[in-house]
PDB file of C-alpha atoms and ligand atoms in Angstrom:
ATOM      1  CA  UNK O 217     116.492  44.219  56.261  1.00 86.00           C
ATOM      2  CA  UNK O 218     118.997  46.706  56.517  1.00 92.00           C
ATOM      3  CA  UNK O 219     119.004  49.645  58.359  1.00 96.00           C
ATOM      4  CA  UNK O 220     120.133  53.483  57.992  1.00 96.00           C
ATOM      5  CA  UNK O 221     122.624  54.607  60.831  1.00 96.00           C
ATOM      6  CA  UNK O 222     119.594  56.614  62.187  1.00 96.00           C
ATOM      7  CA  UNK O 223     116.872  54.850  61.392  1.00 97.00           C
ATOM      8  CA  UNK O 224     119.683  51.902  63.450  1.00 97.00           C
ATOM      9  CA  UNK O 225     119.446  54.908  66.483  1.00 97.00           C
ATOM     10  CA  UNK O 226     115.809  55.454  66.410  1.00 98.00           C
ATOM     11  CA  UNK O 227     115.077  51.496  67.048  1.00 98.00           C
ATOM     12  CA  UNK O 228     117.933  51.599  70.039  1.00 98.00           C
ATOM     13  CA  UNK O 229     115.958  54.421  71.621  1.00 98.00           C
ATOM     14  CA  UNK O 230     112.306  52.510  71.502  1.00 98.00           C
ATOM     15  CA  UNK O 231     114.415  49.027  72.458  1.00 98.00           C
ATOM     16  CA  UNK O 232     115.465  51.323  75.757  1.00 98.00           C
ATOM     17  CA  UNK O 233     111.664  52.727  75.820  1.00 98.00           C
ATOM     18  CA  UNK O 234     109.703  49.372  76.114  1.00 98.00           C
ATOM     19  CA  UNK O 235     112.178  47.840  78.376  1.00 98.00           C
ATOM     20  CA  UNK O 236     111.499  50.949  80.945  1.00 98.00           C
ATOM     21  CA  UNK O 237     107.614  50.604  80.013  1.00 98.00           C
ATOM     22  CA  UNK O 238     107.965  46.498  80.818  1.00 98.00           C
ATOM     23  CA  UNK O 239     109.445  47.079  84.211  1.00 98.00           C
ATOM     24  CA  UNK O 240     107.410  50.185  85.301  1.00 98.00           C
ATOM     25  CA  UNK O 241     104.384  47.759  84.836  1.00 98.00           C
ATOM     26  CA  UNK O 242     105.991  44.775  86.303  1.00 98.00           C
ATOM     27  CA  UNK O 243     106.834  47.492  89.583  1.00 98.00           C
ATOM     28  CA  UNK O 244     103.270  48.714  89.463  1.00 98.00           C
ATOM     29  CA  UNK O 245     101.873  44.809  89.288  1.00 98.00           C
ATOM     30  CA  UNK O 246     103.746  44.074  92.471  1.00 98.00           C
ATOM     31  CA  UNK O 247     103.072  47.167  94.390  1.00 98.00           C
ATOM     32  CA  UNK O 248      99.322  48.057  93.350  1.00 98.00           C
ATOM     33  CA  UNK O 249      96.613  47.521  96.670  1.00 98.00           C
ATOM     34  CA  UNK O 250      93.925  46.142  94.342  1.00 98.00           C
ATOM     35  CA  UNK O 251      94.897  42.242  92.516  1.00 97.00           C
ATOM     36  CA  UNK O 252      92.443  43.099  89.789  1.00 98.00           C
ATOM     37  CA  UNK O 253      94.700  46.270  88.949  1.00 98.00           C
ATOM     38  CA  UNK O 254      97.609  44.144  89.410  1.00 98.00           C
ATOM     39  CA  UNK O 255      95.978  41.835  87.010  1.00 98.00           C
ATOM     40  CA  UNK O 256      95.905  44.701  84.422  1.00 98.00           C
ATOM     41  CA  UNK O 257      99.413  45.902  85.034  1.00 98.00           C
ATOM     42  CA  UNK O 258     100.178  42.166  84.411  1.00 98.00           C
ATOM     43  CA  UNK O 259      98.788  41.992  81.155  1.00 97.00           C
ATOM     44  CA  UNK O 260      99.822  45.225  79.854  1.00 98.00           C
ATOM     45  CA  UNK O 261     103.644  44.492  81.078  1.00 98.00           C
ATOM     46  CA  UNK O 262     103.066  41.314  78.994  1.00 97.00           C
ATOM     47  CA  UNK O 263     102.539  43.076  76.186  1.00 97.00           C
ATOM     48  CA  UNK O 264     105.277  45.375  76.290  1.00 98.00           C
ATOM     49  CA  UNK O 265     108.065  42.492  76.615  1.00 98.00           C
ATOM     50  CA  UNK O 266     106.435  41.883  73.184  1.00 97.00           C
ATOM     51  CA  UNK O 267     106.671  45.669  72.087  1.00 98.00           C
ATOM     52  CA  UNK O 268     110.533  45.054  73.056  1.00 98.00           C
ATOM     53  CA  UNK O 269     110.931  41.706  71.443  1.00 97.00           C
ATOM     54  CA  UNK O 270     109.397  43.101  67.912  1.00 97.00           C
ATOM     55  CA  UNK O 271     111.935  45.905  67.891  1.00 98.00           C
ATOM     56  CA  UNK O 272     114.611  44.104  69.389  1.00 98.00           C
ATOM     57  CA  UNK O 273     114.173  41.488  66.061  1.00 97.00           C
ATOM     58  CA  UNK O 274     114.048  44.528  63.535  1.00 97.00           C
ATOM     59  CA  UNK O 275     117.310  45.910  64.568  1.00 97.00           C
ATOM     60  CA  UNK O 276     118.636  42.506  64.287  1.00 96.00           C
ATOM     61  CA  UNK O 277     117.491  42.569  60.401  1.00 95.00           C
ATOM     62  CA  UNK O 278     114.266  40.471  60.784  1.00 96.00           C
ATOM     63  CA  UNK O 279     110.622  41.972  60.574  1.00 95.00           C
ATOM     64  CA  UNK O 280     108.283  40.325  63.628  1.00 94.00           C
ATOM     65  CA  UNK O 281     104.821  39.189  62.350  1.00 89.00           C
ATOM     66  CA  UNK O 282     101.546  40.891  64.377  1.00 85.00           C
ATOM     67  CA  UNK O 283      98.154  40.460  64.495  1.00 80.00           C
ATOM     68  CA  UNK O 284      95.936  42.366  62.993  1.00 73.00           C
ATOM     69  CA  UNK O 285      94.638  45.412  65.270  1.00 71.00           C
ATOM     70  CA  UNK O 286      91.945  44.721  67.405  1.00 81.00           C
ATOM     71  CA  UNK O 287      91.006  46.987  70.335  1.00 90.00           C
ATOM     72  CA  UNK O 288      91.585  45.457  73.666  1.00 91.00           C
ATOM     73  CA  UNK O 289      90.056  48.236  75.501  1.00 93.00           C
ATOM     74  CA  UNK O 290      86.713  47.289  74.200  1.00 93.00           C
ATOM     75  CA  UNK O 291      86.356  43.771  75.775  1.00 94.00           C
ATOM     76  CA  UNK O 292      88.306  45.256  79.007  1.00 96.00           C
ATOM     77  CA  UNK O 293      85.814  44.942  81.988  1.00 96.00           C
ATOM     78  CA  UNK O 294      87.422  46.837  84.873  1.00 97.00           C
ATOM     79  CA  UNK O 295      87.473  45.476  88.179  1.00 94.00           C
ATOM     80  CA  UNK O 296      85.883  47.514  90.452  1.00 96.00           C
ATOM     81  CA  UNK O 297      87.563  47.394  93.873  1.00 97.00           C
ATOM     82  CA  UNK O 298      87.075  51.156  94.962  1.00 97.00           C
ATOM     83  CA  UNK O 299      84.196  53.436  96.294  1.00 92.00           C
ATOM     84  CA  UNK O 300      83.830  56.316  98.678  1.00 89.00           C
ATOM     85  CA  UNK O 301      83.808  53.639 101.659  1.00 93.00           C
ATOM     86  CA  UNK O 302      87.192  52.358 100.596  1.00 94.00           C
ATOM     87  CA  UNK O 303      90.188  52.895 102.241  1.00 95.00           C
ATOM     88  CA  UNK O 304      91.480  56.202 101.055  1.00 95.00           C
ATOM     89  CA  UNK O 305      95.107  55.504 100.978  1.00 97.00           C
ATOM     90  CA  UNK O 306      94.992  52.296  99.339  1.00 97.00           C
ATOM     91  CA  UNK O 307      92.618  54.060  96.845  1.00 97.00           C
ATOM     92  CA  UNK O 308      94.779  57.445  96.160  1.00 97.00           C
ATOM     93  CA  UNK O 309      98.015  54.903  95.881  1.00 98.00           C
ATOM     94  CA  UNK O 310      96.606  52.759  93.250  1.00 98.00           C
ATOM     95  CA  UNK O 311      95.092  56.065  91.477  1.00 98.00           C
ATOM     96  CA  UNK O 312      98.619  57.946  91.084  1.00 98.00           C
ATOM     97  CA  UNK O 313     100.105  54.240  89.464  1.00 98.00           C
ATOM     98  CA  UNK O 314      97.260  54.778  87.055  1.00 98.00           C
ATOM     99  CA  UNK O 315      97.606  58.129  86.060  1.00 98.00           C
ATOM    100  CA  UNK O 316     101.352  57.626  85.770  1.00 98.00           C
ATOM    101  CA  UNK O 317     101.189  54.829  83.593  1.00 98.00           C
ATOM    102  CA  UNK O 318      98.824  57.089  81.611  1.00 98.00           C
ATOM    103  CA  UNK O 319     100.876  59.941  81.557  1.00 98.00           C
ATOM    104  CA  UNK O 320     103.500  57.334  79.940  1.00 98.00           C
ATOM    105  CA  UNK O 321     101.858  56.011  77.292  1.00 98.00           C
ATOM    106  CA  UNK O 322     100.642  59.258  76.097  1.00 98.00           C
ATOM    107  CA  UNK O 323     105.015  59.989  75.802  1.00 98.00           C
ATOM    108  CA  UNK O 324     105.195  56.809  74.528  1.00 98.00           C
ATOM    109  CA  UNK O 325     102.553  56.963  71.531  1.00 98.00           C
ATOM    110  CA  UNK O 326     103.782  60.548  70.862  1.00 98.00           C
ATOM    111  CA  UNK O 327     107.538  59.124  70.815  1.00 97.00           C
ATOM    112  CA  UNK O 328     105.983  56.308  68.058  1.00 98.00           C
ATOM    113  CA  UNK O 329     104.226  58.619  65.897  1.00 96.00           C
ATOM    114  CA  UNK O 330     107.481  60.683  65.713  1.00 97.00           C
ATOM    115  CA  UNK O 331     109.945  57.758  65.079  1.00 97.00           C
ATOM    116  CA  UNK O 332     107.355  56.672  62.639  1.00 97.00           C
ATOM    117  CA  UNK O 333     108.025  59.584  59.835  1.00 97.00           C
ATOM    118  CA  UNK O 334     112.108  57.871  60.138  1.00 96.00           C
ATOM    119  CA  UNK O 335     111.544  55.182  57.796  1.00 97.00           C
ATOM    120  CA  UNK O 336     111.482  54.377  54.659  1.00 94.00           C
ATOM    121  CA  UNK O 337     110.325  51.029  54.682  1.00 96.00           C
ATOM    122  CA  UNK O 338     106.558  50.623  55.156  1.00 95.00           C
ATOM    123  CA  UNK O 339     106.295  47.765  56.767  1.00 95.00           C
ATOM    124  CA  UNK O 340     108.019  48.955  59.334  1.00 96.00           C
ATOM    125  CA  UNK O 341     106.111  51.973  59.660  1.00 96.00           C
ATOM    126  CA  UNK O 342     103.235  49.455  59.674  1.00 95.00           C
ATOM    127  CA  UNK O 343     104.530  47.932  62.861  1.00 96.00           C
ATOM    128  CA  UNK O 344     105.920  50.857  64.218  1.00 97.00           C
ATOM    129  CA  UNK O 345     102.060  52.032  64.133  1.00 96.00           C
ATOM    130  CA  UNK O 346     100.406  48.826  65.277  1.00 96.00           C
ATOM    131  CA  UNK O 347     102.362  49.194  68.244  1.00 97.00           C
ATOM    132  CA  UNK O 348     101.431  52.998  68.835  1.00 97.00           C
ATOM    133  CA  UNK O 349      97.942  51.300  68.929  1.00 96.00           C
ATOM    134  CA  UNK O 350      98.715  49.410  71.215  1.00 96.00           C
ATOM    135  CA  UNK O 351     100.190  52.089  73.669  1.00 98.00           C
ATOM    136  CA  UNK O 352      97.075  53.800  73.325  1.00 97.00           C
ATOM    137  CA  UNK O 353      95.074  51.338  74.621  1.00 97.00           C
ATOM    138  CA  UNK O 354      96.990  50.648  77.121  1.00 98.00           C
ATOM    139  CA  UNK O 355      95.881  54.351  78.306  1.00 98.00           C
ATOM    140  CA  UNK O 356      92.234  53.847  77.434  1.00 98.00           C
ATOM    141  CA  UNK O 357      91.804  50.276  79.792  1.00 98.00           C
ATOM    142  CA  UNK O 358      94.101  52.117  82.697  1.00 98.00           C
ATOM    143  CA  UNK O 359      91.111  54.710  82.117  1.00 98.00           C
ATOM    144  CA  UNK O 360      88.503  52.178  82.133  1.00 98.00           C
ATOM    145  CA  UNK O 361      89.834  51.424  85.384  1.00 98.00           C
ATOM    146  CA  UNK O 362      89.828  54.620  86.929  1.00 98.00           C
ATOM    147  CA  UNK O 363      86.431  55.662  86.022  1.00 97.00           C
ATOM    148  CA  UNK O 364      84.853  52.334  87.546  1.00 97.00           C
ATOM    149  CA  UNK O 365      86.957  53.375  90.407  1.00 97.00           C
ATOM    150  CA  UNK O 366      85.893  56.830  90.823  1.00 95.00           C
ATOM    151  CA  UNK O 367      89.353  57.780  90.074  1.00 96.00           C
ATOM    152  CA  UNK O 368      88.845  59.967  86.771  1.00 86.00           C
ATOM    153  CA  UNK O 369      88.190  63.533  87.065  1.00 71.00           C
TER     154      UNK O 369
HETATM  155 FE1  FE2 Z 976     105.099  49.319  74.356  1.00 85.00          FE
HETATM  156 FE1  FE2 Z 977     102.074  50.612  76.579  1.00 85.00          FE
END
């Protein structure tokens, strides 16, 4: 597959994205109070090393296979470590990583659906949308989490 100088820039700039998004979840998995958050942080930080491999193959010519979409937010059962008798701190910590990581993924899907319009190849607009997905449910199960938590407003 070749590439259009700009189309070449636009992959660069998600490359540079998912590797941020990888270690901001990899940082939230080790400092979160709650291990079934850090669980979640976990898995999502797993999937965005695969966000960065996928794009990191298509700027080196090759199109990445995926799976079709399924959403993962569905079968997400939130752990629920928080109530009103928790300990405040712990719980106010844990809720700012969430809504943080949420206010990132909404950038993040935005930043997709943009880049998206770039391309003239449909496949890779294919991709480049599975992975917006994606992003988007990473928001919803962070959600998940903070309304079992009594964190959502
Ligand atoms: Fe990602
Ligand atoms: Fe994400």
């Amino acid at each position: 597959m070749i590439f259009t100088e700009k189309e070449t820039s636009v992959l660069k700039d998600l490359q540079t994205q998912e590797k941020v998004c990888m270690e901001h979840y990899n940082l939230c998995a080790s400092v979160a109070k709650d291990s079934g958050l850090r669980d979640l942080f976990s898995r999502i930080a797993r999937d965005e090393q695969e966000h960065f491999q996928s794009i990191t193959k298509l700027i080196n010519g090759e199109m990445p296979s995926f799976d079709r979409v399924v959403n993962m937010a569905d079968d997400y059962q939130p752990n629920v470590a928080y109530n009103t008798s928790s300990n405040q701190a712990d719980m106010k910590h844990d809720e700012l990583l969430c809504s943080d990581s949420i206010g990132n993924e909404k950038l993040v899907s935005t930043d997709y659906n943009t880049s998206l319009f770039k391309f003239g190849n449909g496949e890779v607009r294919k991709l480049l949308n599975h992975i917006q997905t994606e992003e988007q449910q990473h928001a919803e199960m962070i959600y998940k989490y903070k309304k079992a938590n009594g964190m959502a407003q």
